[in-house]
XYZ file of N, CA and C in Angstrom:
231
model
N -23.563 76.382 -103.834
C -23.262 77.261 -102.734
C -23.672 76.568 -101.451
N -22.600 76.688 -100.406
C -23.162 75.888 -99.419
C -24.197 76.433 -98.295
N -24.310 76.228 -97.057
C -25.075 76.079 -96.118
C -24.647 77.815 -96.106
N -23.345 77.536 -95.580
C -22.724 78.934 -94.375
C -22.796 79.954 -95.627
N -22.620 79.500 -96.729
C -23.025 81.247 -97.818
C -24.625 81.475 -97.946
N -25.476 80.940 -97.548
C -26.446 81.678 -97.611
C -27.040 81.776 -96.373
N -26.692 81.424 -94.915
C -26.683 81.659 -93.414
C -26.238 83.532 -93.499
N -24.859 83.214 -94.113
C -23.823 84.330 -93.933
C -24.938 85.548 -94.716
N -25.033 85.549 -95.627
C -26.144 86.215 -96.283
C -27.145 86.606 -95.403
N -27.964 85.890 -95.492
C -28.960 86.324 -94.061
C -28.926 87.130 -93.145
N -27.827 86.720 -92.267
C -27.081 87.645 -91.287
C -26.729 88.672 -91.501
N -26.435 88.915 -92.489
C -25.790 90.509 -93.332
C -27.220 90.905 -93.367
N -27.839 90.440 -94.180
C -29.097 91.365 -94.703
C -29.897 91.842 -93.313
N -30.074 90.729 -92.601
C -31.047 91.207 -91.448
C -30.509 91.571 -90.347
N -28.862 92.306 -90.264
C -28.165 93.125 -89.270
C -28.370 94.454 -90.079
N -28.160 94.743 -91.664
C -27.955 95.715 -92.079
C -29.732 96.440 -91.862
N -30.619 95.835 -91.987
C -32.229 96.293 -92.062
C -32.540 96.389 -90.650
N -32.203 95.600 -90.044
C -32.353 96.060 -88.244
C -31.547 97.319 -88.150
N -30.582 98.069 -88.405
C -30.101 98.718 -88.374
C -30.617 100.203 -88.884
N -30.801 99.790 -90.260
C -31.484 101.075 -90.761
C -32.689 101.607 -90.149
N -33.686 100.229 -89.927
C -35.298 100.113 -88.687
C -34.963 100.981 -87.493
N -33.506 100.690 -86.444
C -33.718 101.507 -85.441
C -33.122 102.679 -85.859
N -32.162 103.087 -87.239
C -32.233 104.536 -87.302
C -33.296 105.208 -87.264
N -34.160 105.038 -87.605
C -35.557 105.327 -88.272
C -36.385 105.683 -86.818
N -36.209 104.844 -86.367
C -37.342 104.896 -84.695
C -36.558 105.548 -83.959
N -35.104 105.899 -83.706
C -34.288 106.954 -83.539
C -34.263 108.509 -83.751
N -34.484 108.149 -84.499
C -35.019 109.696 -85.732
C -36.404 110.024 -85.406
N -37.437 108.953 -85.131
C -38.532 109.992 -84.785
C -38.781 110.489 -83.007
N -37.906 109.892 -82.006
C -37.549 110.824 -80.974
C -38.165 109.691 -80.185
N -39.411 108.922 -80.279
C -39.867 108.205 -79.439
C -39.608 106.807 -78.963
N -38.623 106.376 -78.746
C -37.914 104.832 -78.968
C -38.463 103.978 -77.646
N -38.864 102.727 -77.623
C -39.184 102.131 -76.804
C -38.874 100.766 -76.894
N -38.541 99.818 -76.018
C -38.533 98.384 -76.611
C -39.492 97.844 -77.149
N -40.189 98.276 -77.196
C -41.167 97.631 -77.653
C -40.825 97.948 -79.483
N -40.642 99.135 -79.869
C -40.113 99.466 -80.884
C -38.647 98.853 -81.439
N -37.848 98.558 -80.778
C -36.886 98.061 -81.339
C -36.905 96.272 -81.596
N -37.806 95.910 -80.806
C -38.614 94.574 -81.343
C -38.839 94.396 -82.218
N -39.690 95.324 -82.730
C -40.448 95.441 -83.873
C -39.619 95.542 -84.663
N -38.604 96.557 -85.291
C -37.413 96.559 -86.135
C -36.762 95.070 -86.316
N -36.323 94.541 -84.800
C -35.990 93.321 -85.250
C -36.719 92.355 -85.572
N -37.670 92.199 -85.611
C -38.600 90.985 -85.700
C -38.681 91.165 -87.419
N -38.941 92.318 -87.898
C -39.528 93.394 -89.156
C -38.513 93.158 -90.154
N -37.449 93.225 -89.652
C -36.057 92.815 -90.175
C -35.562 91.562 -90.441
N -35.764 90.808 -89.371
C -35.934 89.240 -89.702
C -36.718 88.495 -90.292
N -37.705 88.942 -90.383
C -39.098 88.670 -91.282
C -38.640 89.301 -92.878
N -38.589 90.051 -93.253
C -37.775 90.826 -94.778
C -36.777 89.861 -95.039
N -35.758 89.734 -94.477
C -34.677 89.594 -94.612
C -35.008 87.604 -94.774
N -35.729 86.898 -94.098
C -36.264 85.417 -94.823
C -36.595 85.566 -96.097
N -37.979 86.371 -96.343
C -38.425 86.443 -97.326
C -37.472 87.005 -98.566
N -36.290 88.232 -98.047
C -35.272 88.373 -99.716
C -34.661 87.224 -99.937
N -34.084 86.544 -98.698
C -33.130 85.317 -98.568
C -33.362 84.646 -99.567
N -34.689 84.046 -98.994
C -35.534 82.566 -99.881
C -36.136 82.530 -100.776
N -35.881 84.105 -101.168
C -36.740 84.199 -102.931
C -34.831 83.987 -103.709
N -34.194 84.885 -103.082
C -32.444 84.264 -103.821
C -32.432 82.659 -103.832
N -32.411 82.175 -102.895
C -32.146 80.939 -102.784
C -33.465 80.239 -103.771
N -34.563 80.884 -103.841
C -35.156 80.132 -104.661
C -35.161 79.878 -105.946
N -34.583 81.142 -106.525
C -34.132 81.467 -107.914
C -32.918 80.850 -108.577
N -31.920 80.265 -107.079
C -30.483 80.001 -107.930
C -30.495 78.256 -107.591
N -31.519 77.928 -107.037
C -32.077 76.565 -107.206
C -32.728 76.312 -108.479
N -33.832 76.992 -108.650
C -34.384 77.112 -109.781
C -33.526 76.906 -111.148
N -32.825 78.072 -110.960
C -31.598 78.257 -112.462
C -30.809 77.012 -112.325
N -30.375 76.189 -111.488
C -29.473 75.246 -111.808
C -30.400 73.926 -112.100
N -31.635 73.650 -111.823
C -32.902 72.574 -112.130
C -32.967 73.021 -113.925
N -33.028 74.041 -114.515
C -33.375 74.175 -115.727
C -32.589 73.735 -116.413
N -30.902 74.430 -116.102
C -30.194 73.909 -116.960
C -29.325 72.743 -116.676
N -29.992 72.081 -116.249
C -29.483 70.482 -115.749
C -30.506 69.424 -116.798
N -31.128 70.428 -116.646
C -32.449 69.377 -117.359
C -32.753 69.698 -118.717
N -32.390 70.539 -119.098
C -32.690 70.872 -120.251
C -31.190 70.660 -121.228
N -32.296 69.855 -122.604
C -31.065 68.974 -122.986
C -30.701 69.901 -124.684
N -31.636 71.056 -124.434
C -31.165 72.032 -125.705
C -29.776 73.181 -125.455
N -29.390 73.963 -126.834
C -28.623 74.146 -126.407
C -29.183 75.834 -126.344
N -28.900 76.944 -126.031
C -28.908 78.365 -125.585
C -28.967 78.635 -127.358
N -30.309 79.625 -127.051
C -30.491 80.048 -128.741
C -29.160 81.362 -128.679
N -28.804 81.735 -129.955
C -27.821 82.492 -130.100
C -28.384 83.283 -131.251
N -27.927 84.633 -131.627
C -28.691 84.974 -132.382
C -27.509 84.829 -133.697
N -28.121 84.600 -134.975
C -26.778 84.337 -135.658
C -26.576 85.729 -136.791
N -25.847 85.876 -137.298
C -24.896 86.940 -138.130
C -25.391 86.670 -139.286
């Protein structure tokens, strides 16, 4: 998977969580910039950390089975 599919990812995740963040600070009546900072910053911060645990996992999965020279147990009949 290249660069721009997991950029593109990112961007989704941490527009959709900034989003839900200022519903939220919306909803409780008191909104300030200072608050919608926070959503975004809060959002961008989440949204690394889901990113780069995906990206870490589908790195991971392709190191195992590159390297590993057995074959997938199967259960037999």
């Amino acid at each position: 998977m290249s660069a721009g599919f997991w950029i593109s990812r990112y961007l989704l995740a941490s527009s959709i969580l900034f989003i839900i963040l200022t519903v939220v600070e919306y909803s409780k009546g008191t909104t300030s910039q200072a608050d919608i900072l926070s959503a975004l910053a809060w959002s961008l911060v989440a949204s690394a950390i889901f990113i780069g645990s995906k990206y870490w996992r589908y790195k991971k999965a392709i190191a195992c089975a590159t390297c590993s020279a057995d074959k997938p147990k199967t259960r037999s009949s």
